[in-house]
CSV table of C-alpha atoms and ligand atoms in Angstrom, one decimal:
chain,number,residue,atom,x,y,z
A,193,UNK,CA,-0.2,-0.1,-0.1
A,194,UNK,CA,1.4,3.3,-0.6
A,195,UNK,CA,1.3,6.4,1.8
A,196,UNK,CA,-0.5,9.7,1.6
A,197,UNK,CA,2.3,11.9,1.1
A,198,UNK,CA,2.2,14.8,4.0
A,199,UNK,CA,2.5,17.8,2.9
A,200,UNK,CA,2.9,21.8,5.0
A,201,UNK,CA,-0.1,23.4,4.8
A,202,UNK,CA,1.7,27.0,2.9
A,203,UNK,CA,2.7,24.2,0.3
A,204,UNK,CA,-0.1,22.2,-0.1
A,205,UNK,CA,-2.1,25.5,-0.7
A,206,UNK,CA,0.4,26.7,-3.7
A,207,UNK,CA,0.4,23.1,-5.7
A,208,UNK,CA,-3.6,23.1,-5.4
A,209,UNK,CA,-3.8,25.8,-6.5
A,210,UNK,CA,-1.6,25.6,-10.0
A,211,UNK,CA,-2.6,22.3,-10.0
A,212,UNK,CA,-6.1,20.7,-12.0
A,213,UNK,CA,-6.1,17.5,-11.4
A,214,UNK,CA,-7.5,15.2,-8.5
A,215,UNK,CA,-4.2,13.9,-7.1
A,216,UNK,CA,-2.4,16.8,-6.8
A,217,UNK,CA,0.0,16.1,-3.3
A,218,UNK,CA,-0.7,12.7,-3.8
A,219,UNK,CA,1.7,10.3,-4.0
A,220,UNK,CA,-0.7,8.5,-7.3
A,221,UNK,CA,1.3,6.1,-9.2
A,222,UNK,CA,3.1,7.5,-12.4
A,223,UNK,CA,2.3,4.7,-16.1
A,224,UNK,CA,6.1,4.2,-15.7
A,225,UNK,CA,5.6,2.7,-12.6
A,226,UNK,CA,3.0,0.5,-13.9
A,227,UNK,CA,5.6,-0.1,-16.4
A,228,UNK,CA,8.4,-1.2,-13.9
A,229,UNK,CA,5.9,-3.0,-12.0
A,230,UNK,CA,5.2,-5.2,-14.8
A,231,UNK,CA,8.3,-5.9,-15.7
A,232,UNK,CA,8.4,-7.7,-11.9
A,233,UNK,CA,5.4,-9.6,-13.0
A,234,UNK,CA,6.2,-10.8,-16.3
A,235,UNK,CA,10.0,-11.4,-14.7
A,236,UNK,CA,7.5,-13.8,-12.2
A,237,UNK,CA,5.9,-16.4,-14.4
A,238,UNK,CA,9.2,-16.7,-16.4
A,239,UNK,CA,10.5,-17.8,-13.1
A,240,UNK,CA,7.7,-19.8,-12.2
A,241,UNK,CA,6.8,-20.9,-15.4
A,242,UNK,CA,10.3,-22.6,-15.8
A,243,UNK,CA,10.8,-23.5,-11.8
A,244,UNK,CA,6.9,-25.5,-11.4
A,245,UNK,CA,5.3,-25.1,-15.4
A,246,UNK,CA,2.2,-27.5,-14.2
A,247,UNK,CA,-0.5,-27.3,-11.7
A,248,UNK,CA,-1.4,-29.6,-9.7
A,249,UNK,CA,-3.5,-31.4,-11.7
A,250,UNK,CA,-1.8,-31.4,-14.8
A,251,UNK,CA,-2.1,-27.7,-16.9
A,252,UNK,CA,0.5,-25.5,-18.2
A,253,UNK,CA,1.0,-21.8,-16.2
A,254,UNK,CA,0.0,-19.2,-18.2
A,255,UNK,CA,-1.4,-16.0,-16.5
A,256,UNK,CA,-0.6,-14.1,-12.9
A,257,UNK,CA,-4.1,-13.8,-10.9
A,258,UNK,CA,-3.1,-13.1,-7.2
A,259,UNK,CA,-0.9,-14.6,-4.3
A,260,UNK,CA,-2.0,-17.2,-2.8
A,261,UNK,CA,-2.7,-17.8,1.4
A,262,UNK,CA,1.1,-18.8,1.3
A,263,UNK,CA,2.1,-15.4,-0.2
A,264,UNK,CA,3.6,-17.7,-3.1
A,265,UNK,CA,2.8,-16.2,-6.4
A,266,UNK,CA,-0.1,-17.9,-8.0
A,267,UNK,CA,-0.3,-18.8,-11.9
A,268,UNK,CA,-3.4,-20.1,-13.6
A,269,UNK,CA,-3.9,-21.8,-16.7
A,270,UNK,CA,-5.3,-20.6,-19.6
A,271,UNK,CA,-8.7,-21.8,-18.6
A,272,UNK,CA,-8.8,-20.4,-15.4
A,273,UNK,CA,-11.7,-17.6,-15.1
A,274,UNK,CA,-9.3,-15.1,-15.1
A,275,UNK,CA,-7.0,-15.5,-17.8
A,276,UNK,CA,-8.4,-13.1,-20.5
A,277,UNK,CA,-6.7,-10.5,-17.7
A,278,UNK,CA,-3.5,-10.8,-18.6
A,279,UNK,CA,-3.4,-10.7,-21.9
A,280,UNK,CA,-5.8,-7.2,-22.1
A,281,UNK,CA,-3.6,-5.6,-19.2
A,282,UNK,CA,-1.0,-5.7,-22.0
A,283,UNK,CA,-2.7,-4.8,-24.5
A,284,UNK,CA,-4.6,-1.8,-22.3
A,285,UNK,CA,-0.3,-0.9,-21.3
A,286,UNK,CA,0.4,-0.6,-25.6
A,287,UNK,CA,-2.8,1.3,-26.1
A,288,UNK,CA,-1.5,3.6,-23.5
A,289,UNK,CA,2.0,3.7,-24.1
A,290,UNK,CA,2.1,3.1,-27.7
A,291,UNK,CA,5.5,1.0,-27.4
A,292,UNK,CA,5.9,-1.7,-29.6
A,293,UNK,CA,6.8,-3.8,-26.5
A,294,UNK,CA,3.7,-3.9,-25.2
A,295,UNK,CA,1.9,-5.1,-27.5
A,296,UNK,CA,5.2,-7.5,-29.2
A,297,UNK,CA,3.9,-9.4,-25.3
A,298,UNK,CA,0.0,-8.8,-26.0
A,299,UNK,CA,-0.7,-11.2,-28.4
A,300,UNK,CA,1.8,-13.7,-26.9
A,301,UNK,CA,0.1,-14.5,-24.6
A,302,UNK,CA,-3.3,-13.7,-26.5
A,303,UNK,CA,-2.3,-16.7,-28.7
A,304,UNK,CA,-1.9,-18.6,-24.4
A,305,UNK,CA,-5.8,-18.8,-25.0
A,306,UNK,CA,-6.3,-19.8,-28.4
A,307,UNK,CA,-7.9,-23.0,-27.4
A,308,UNK,CA,-10.5,-21.2,-24.9
A,309,UNK,CA,-13.1,-20.2,-28.1
A,310,UNK,CA,-14.3,-24.5,-27.6
A,311,UNK,CA,-14.4,-23.4,-23.4
A,312,UNK,CA,-18.0,-23.7,-23.3
A,313,UNK,CA,-18.2,-25.4,-19.5
A,314,UNK,CA,-19.2,-22.2,-17.9
A,315,UNK,CA,-20.4,-18.9,-19.0
A,316,UNK,CA,-17.0,-16.9,-18.7
A,317,UNK,CA,-16.0,-17.6,-22.7
A,318,UNK,CA,-16.8,-13.8,-22.5
A,319,UNK,CA,-14.2,-12.3,-20.1
A,320,UNK,CA,-11.0,-15.2,-21.5
A,321,UNK,CA,-11.5,-13.8,-24.8
A,322,UNK,CA,-13.3,-10.4,-25.1
A,323,UNK,CA,-10.6,-9.4,-22.9
A,324,UNK,CA,-8.2,-10.7,-25.0
A,325,UNK,CA,-8.3,-11.5,-28.0
A,326,UNK,CA,-11.3,-8.4,-28.6
A,327,UNK,CA,-8.7,-6.4,-27.9
A,328,UNK,CA,-5.9,-7.9,-29.4
A,329,UNK,CA,-8.6,-7.0,-32.5
A,330,UNK,CA,-9.5,-3.9,-31.9
A,331,UNK,CA,-5.9,-2.2,-31.8
A,332,UNK,CA,-4.5,-4.1,-34.6
A,333,UNK,CA,-7.0,-5.0,-37.0
A,334,UNK,CA,-5.5,-8.4,-37.8
A,335,UNK,CA,-7.9,-9.8,-39.3
A,336,UNK,CA,-6.6,-13.4,-38.0
A,337,UNK,CA,-8.4,-12.5,-34.8
A,338,UNK,CA,-11.4,-12.6,-35.8
A,339,UNK,CA,-12.5,-16.6,-35.9
A,340,UNK,CA,-11.2,-17.0,-32.7
A,341,UNK,CA,-14.3,-14.2,-31.2
A,342,UNK,CA,-16.9,-15.5,-33.6
A,343,UNK,CA,-16.2,-19.6,-31.9
A,344,UNK,CA,-16.6,-18.1,-28.9
A,345,UNK,CA,-19.5,-16.5,-29.2
A,346,UNK,CA,-20.5,-19.6,-31.0
A,347,UNK,CA,-19.4,-21.7,-27.6
A,348,UNK,CA,-21.3,-18.8,-25.7
A,349,UNK,CA,-23.9,-18.7,-26.4
A,350,UNK,CA,-24.4,-22.7,-26.2
A,351,UNK,CA,-25.2,-22.4,-22.5
A,352,UNK,CA,-28.7,-20.1,-23.8
A,353,UNK,CA,-31.9,-21.6,-22.1
A,354,UNK,CA,-34.5,-20.1,-24.5
A,355,UNK,CA,-36.9,-20.9,-22.1
A,356,UNK,CA,-34.9,-18.6,-19.3
A,357,UNK,CA,-34.7,-15.9,-21.4
A,358,UNK,CA,-30.8,-16.0,-20.3
A,359,UNK,CA,-26.9,-17.8,-20.8
A,360,UNK,CA,-26.3,-20.9,-18.3
A,361,UNK,CA,-24.0,-19.2,-16.0
A,362,UNK,CA,-22.1,-22.2,-13.9
A,363,UNK,CA,-23.1,-25.5,-14.6
A,364,UNK,CA,-21.6,-27.4,-10.8
A,365,UNK,CA,-24.1,-27.2,-7.2
A,366,UNK,CA,-26.5,-29.1,-10.2
A,367,UNK,CA,-28.3,-30.5,-7.0
A,368,UNK,CA,-29.0,-27.6,-6.3
A,369,UNK,CA,-29.5,-25.1,-9.1
A,370,UNK,CA,-31.2,-26.0,-12.7
A,371,UNK,CA,-30.0,-22.9,-14.7
A,372,UNK,CA,-28.1,-20.5,-12.0
A,373,UNK,CA,-27.3,-16.7,-13.8
A,374,UNK,CA,-25.5,-14.7,-12.4
A,375,UNK,CA,-25.1,-11.1,-12.2
A,376,UNK,CA,-21.2,-11.3,-13.7
A,377,UNK,CA,-22.8,-13.0,-17.0
A,378,UNK,CA,-23.5,-8.9,-18.0
A,379,UNK,CA,-20.2,-8.6,-19.2
A,380,UNK,CA,-19.8,-11.6,-21.4
A,381,UNK,CA,-22.9,-9.7,-23.7
A,382,UNK,CA,-19.9,-8.2,-25.5
A,383,UNK,CA,-19.1,-10.5,-27.0
A,384,UNK,CA,-22.6,-11.5,-28.5
A,385,UNK,CA,-23.0,-7.8,-30.0
A,386,UNK,CA,-19.9,-7.9,-31.6
A,387,UNK,CA,-20.0,-11.3,-33.2
A,388,UNK,CA,-23.5,-10.5,-34.3
A,389,UNK,CA,-21.7,-6.6,-35.2
A,390,UNK,CA,-19.3,-9.1,-37.6
A,391,UNK,CA,-21.4,-11.9,-38.9
A,392,UNK,CA,-24.4,-10.2,-40.0
A,393,UNK,CA,-26.5,-13.0,-38.0
A,394,UNK,CA,-28.6,-11.6,-35.9
A,395,UNK,CA,-29.0,-14.5,-33.3
A,396,UNK,CA,-26.0,-13.5,-31.5
A,397,UNK,CA,-27.4,-9.9,-30.3
A,398,UNK,CA,-31.1,-11.4,-30.0
A,399,UNK,CA,-29.9,-13.5,-27.4
A,400,UNK,CA,-27.8,-10.7,-25.4
A,401,UNK,CA,-30.4,-8.3,-25.1
A,402,UNK,CA,-32.9,-10.9,-24.2
A,403,UNK,CA,-30.3,-12.0,-21.3
A,404,UNK,CA,-30.5,-8.5,-20.3
A,405,UNK,CA,-34.1,-7.8,-19.8
A,406,UNK,CA,-34.3,-10.5,-18.2
A,407,UNK,CA,-31.8,-10.1,-15.6
A,408,UNK,CA,-32.7,-6.4,-15.3
A,409,UNK,CA,-36.5,-8.1,-14.8
A,410,UNK,CA,-34.9,-10.7,-12.0
A,411,UNK,CA,-31.7,-9.8,-10.2
A,412,UNK,CA,-32.9,-6.6,-9.4
A,413,UNK,CA,-34.4,-6.0,-6.0
A,414,UNK,CA,-36.4,-2.6,-5.4
A,415,UNK,CA,-33.5,-0.5,-3.6
A,416,UNK,CA,-32.0,-1.1,-7.4
A,417,UNK,CA,-29.0,-3.9,-5.2
A,418,UNK,CA,-28.9,-6.8,-7.2
A,419,UNK,CA,-29.0,-10.5,-6.1
A,420,UNK,CA,-26.0,-12.5,-7.1
A,421,UNK,CA,-27.6,-15.9,-8.6
A,422,UNK,CA,-30.2,-16.1,-9.5
A,423,UNK,CA,-31.7,-19.7,-10.2
A,424,UNK,CA,-34.2,-20.7,-13.2
A,425,UNK,CA,-36.0,-23.5,-14.1
A,426,UNK,CA,-36.0,-25.1,-17.3
A,427,UNK,CA,-38.4,-26.1,-18.6
A,428,UNK,CA,-40.7,-23.1,-17.4
A,429,UNK,CA,-38.5,-20.6,-17.3
A,430,UNK,CA,-39.8,-19.9,-14.0
A,431,UNK,CA,-37.4,-17.8,-10.2
A,432,UNK,CA,-36.4,-20.5,-8.1
A,433,UNK,CA,-34.0,-19.6,-6.4
A,434,UNK,CA,-32.2,-16.6,-5.1
A,435,UNK,CA,-28.7,-17.1,-3.4
A,436,UNK,CA,-25.0,-15.9,-3.2
A,437,UNK,CA,-22.2,-17.4,-4.0
A,438,UNK,CA,-19.8,-14.7,-3.6
A,439,UNK,CA,-21.7,-12.0,-1.1
A,440,UNK,CA,-22.5,-12.3,2.9
A,441,UNK,CA,-26.1,-13.0,2.7
A,442,UNK,CA,-28.9,-14.6,-0.3
A,443,UNK,CA,-30.4,-10.9,0.2
A,444,UNK,CA,-26.9,-8.3,0.6
A,445,UNK,CA,-25.2,-7.0,-1.7
A,446,UNK,CA,-22.0,-8.5,-3.2
A,447,UNK,CA,-20.1,-5.3,-4.1
A,448,UNK,CA,-18.3,-6.8,-6.8
A,449,UNK,CA,-21.7,-7.9,-8.3
A,450,UNK,CA,-23.7,-4.6,-8.4
A,451,UNK,CA,-19.9,-3.0,-10.2
A,452,UNK,CA,-20.8,-5.5,-12.3
A,453,UNK,CA,-24.4,-5.1,-13.1
A,454,UNK,CA,-22.9,-1.3,-14.1
A,455,UNK,CA,-21.3,-1.7,-15.8
A,456,UNK,CA,-23.1,-5.0,-17.7
A,457,UNK,CA,-26.5,-2.1,-18.5
A,458,UNK,CA,-23.3,0.1,-19.3
A,459,UNK,CA,-22.2,-1.6,-21.8
A,460,UNK,CA,-25.7,-2.5,-23.0
A,461,UNK,CA,-27.4,0.5,-23.0
A,462,UNK,CA,-23.9,1.1,-25.4
A,463,UNK,CA,-24.3,-1.2,-28.2
A,464,UNK,CA,-28.3,-1.2,-27.9
A,465,UNK,CA,-29.4,2.5,-27.3
A,466,UNK,CA,-31.8,0.6,-25.6
A,467,UNK,CA,-32.9,3.4,-22.9
A,468,UNK,CA,-33.8,0.3,-20.3
A,469,UNK,CA,-31.1,-0.6,-19.8
A,470,UNK,CA,-28.9,3.2,-19.5
A,471,UNK,CA,-31.4,4.2,-16.8
A,472,UNK,CA,-30.6,0.7,-15.4
A,473,UNK,CA,-27.3,1.7,-14.7
A,474,UNK,CA,-28.2,5.3,-13.6
A,475,UNK,CA,-30.2,3.2,-10.8
A,476,UNK,CA,-27.5,1.0,-9.7
A,477,UNK,CA,-24.9,4.2,-9.9
A,478,UNK,CA,-27.3,5.9,-7.7
A,479,UNK,CA,-27.6,2.7,-5.0
A,480,UNK,CA,-23.7,2.4,-5.1
A,481,UNK,CA,-22.7,6.3,-4.7
A,482,UNK,CA,-25.4,7.2,-2.3
A,483,UNK,CA,-25.0,3.4,-0.1
A,484,UNK,CA,-24.3,4.3,3.7
A,485,UNK,CA,-22.1,2.0,3.4
A,486,UNK,CA,-20.3,3.3,1.0
A,487,UNK,CA,-16.7,4.4,2.2
A,488,UNK,CA,-15.0,8.2,1.6
A,489,UNK,CA,-12.5,7.2,0.0
A,490,UNK,CA,-15.4,5.0,-2.5
A,491,UNK,CA,-13.5,2.2,-2.5
A,492,UNK,CA,-16.5,-0.5,-1.2
A,493,UNK,CA,-16.4,-3.1,1.4
A,494,UNK,CA,-16.1,-6.3,0.0
A,495,UNK,CA,-20.0,-6.5,1.1
A,496,UNK,CA,-21.6,-3.2,1.9
A,497,UNK,CA,-23.9,-5.4,4.0
A,498,UNK,CA,-21.0,-6.8,5.6
A,499,UNK,CA,-21.5,-7.6,8.9
A,500,UNK,CA,-18.3,-6.2,10.4
A,501,UNK,CA,-17.9,-2.7,8.6
A,502,UNK,CA,-15.7,-0.5,9.1
A,503,UNK,CA,-13.7,-3.9,10.7
A,504,UNK,CA,-14.0,-5.4,6.7
A,505,UNK,CA,-11.8,-6.0,4.0
A,506,UNK,CA,-12.3,-3.7,0.8
A,507,UNK,CA,-12.9,-4.9,-2.6
A,508,UNK,CA,-10.4,-3.1,-5.3
A,509,UNK,CA,-11.5,-4.9,-8.5
A,510,UNK,CA,-15.3,-3.9,-7.3
A,511,UNK,CA,-13.9,0.0,-6.9
A,512,UNK,CA,-11.8,-0.7,-10.6
A,513,UNK,CA,-14.8,-2.1,-11.8
A,514,UNK,CA,-17.4,0.8,-10.9
A,515,UNK,CA,-14.5,3.7,-12.1
A,516,UNK,CA,-14.8,1.9,-15.8
A,517,UNK,CA,-18.0,2.0,-15.3
A,518,UNK,CA,-18.7,5.6,-14.7
A,519,UNK,CA,-16.9,7.0,-17.0
A,520,UNK,CA,-18.7,4.9,-19.5
A,521,UNK,CA,-21.8,6.0,-17.7
A,522,UNK,CA,-20.8,9.6,-18.3
A,523,UNK,CA,-21.0,9.6,-21.3
A,524,UNK,CA,-24.2,9.2,-22.0
A,525,UNK,CA,-25.5,10.1,-18.6
A,526,UNK,CA,-27.3,13.7,-17.7
A,527,UNK,CA,-25.9,13.3,-14.6
A,528,UNK,CA,-22.7,12.8,-16.2
A,529,UNK,CA,-20.3,15.1,-15.1
A,530,UNK,CA,-21.7,14.2,-11.1
A,531,UNK,CA,-20.7,10.6,-12.3
A,532,UNK,CA,-17.0,11.5,-13.9
A,533,UNK,CA,-16.8,13.7,-10.3
A,534,UNK,CA,-16.9,10.2,-8.4
A,535,UNK,CA,-15.2,8.4,-11.1
A,536,UNK,CA,-11.6,10.3,-11.0
A,537,UNK,CA,-12.5,10.4,-7.0
A,538,UNK,CA,-12.6,6.7,-7.0
A,539,UNK,CA,-8.5,6.3,-9.8
A,540,UNK,CA,-7.3,9.2,-7.1
A,541,UNK,CA,-8.2,7.0,-4.2
A,542,UNK,CA,-6.9,3.4,-6.1
A,543,UNK,CA,-3.3,5.1,-7.9
A,544,UNK,CA,-2.5,6.7,-4.2
A,545,UNK,CA,-3.3,4.4,-1.2
A,546,UNK,CA,-4.4,0.9,-3.1
A,547,UNK,CA,-1.3,1.2,-5.9
A,548,UNK,CA,0.9,-1.9,-4.9
A,549,UNK,CA,4.8,-0.1,-3.9
A,550,UNK,CA,8.1,-0.5,-6.2
A,551,UNK,CA,9.2,-3.9,-6.2
A,552,UNK,CA,5.9,-5.1,-3.9
A,553,UNK,CA,3.1,-8.0,-4.4
A,554,UNK,CA,5.0,-9.5,-7.3
A,555,UNK,CA,4.1,-6.6,-9.9
A,556,UNK,CA,0.9,-6.6,-9.7
A,557,UNK,CA,-0.6,-2.7,-10.1
A,558,UNK,CA,-3.1,-2.7,-7.0
A,559,UNK,CA,-3.8,-4.3,-3.4
A,560,UNK,CA,-6.4,-5.6,-1.2
A,561,UNK,CA,-8.9,-7.3,-3.9
A,562,UNK,CA,-11.4,-9.5,-2.2
A,563,UNK,CA,-12.0,-13.0,-4.3
A,564,UNK,CA,-14.9,-15.4,-2.2
A,565,UNK,CA,-15.0,-13.7,2.0
A,566,UNK,CA,-17.6,-16.1,2.0
A,567,UNK,CA,-14.8,-19.7,1.5
A,568,UNK,CA,-12.2,-17.2,2.8
A,569,UNK,CA,-10.5,-17.1,-1.1
A,570,UNK,CA,-8.6,-14.1,-2.1
A,571,UNK,CA,-8.8,-11.4,1.0
A,572,UNK,CA,-7.1,-8.4,0.6
A,573,UNK,CA,-5.1,-9.4,-2.3
A,574,UNK,CA,-3.8,-8.2,-5.7
A,575,UNK,CA,-6.5,-9.8,-8.5
A,576,UNK,CA,-5.8,-9.7,-11.8
A,577,UNK,CA,-9.1,-8.0,-12.5
A,578,UNK,CA,-8.2,-4.9,-10.3
A,579,UNK,CA,-5.7,-4.3,-12.6
A,580,UNK,CA,-7.1,-4.5,-15.8
A,581,UNK,CA,-10.4,-2.5,-14.8
A,582,UNK,CA,-8.0,0.5,-13.3
A,583,UNK,CA,-5.4,0.7,-16.8
A,584,UNK,CA,-9.0,0.5,-18.5
A,585,UNK,CA,-10.9,3.2,-16.8
A,586,UNK,CA,-7.4,5.3,-17.4
A,587,UNK,CA,-7.4,5.4,-20.6
A,588,UNK,CA,-11.5,6.1,-20.6
A,589,UNK,CA,-10.0,8.8,-18.1
A,590,UNK,CA,-7.3,9.7,-20.5
A,591,UNK,CA,-9.2,9.4,-23.3
A,592,UNK,CA,-12.6,12.4,-21.2
A,593,UNK,CA,-10.1,14.7,-20.1
A,594,UNK,CA,-9.0,15.5,-23.6
A,595,UNK,CA,-11.6,16.9,-25.0
B,859,LIG,N1,-16.9,-13.2,-12.5
B,859,LIG,C1,-16.5,-14.0,-11.1
B,859,LIG,C2,-16.3,-12.9,-9.9
B,859,LIG,O1,-16.3,-11.8,-10.2
B,859,LIG,O2,-15.7,-13.7,-8.4
């Protein structure tokens, strides 16, 4: 964790009147420092791959994910749900710096995921492939990425249940769930909208649109918070259960889930122009920003209803996703200036108090995320998707500030 600089009051007033940015006087992580961290991360991956290249069940370790409970560096196989984020980080560094070295590295790590286009074992094919191959195509126009993304979209829609009007997220816990759909699944829809645009076949768009509508109808409570898991009856399409998997309770507001919803509905509005999705995104944003348990630095606790607040871990990943989403939402909403100000505040917090010190955290950019508190897994550690959405938010901020 970085320290906030203590600056004498007289000096502070000089700095504040001469700087426009919100981070004046704070020890904000710089792009050069981010680049140095990522060099360290890459060196650590290479080290792990040389020393212990395979997981316990024989899969090749490919991308960094987090820090394990015993303090060791976690490098996971291509099939892990988070495998797209590291190539995505490298693509964003290429976009932020224009430097060919990042592109070369991004191309290499993206190629590691090629087989994942066929991995339909859960809904995460969208995360894996659009963060990696999607960014690759966007930034290179290399047409060889297209068939991989098209196949990935086909794989994702193979999980669609027409009676439900949703893509099934998970296959586990089959003794209790028939068709579990998690709020996170909204994030996978971008791949499908792209696929219809690319192929001219409306099926992907129609499934994504229906999924978003079904989610809007069934995942949200009267206060605009969302449930983590909605389980549907595969025959009737009726809602069977409303549960949590990573949140505090079935009725609570798991922080990252709220951020996935905010990001998902903002993105879905961009790709459909359907005003109800914009309204839903605004309602989520207002629920979060007005929440009495949202700390002053706007980095949420891992669950907005966690029982021990304020002595509960924060979830930096939820904050990074929220910042990136708000930078997009601010372009479409009448309350844009307010959302932009809040996103800036989150970025200031992340880039100062939650960023790694140089050489810390194996090279991850941010610390203090929570993967799953109920299973005491990945609590208060760096996680690759926090870094991914932080860099995405930095890019979005840079573009907005340049306008
Ligand atoms: N999509 C899984 C998670 O957010 O932890």
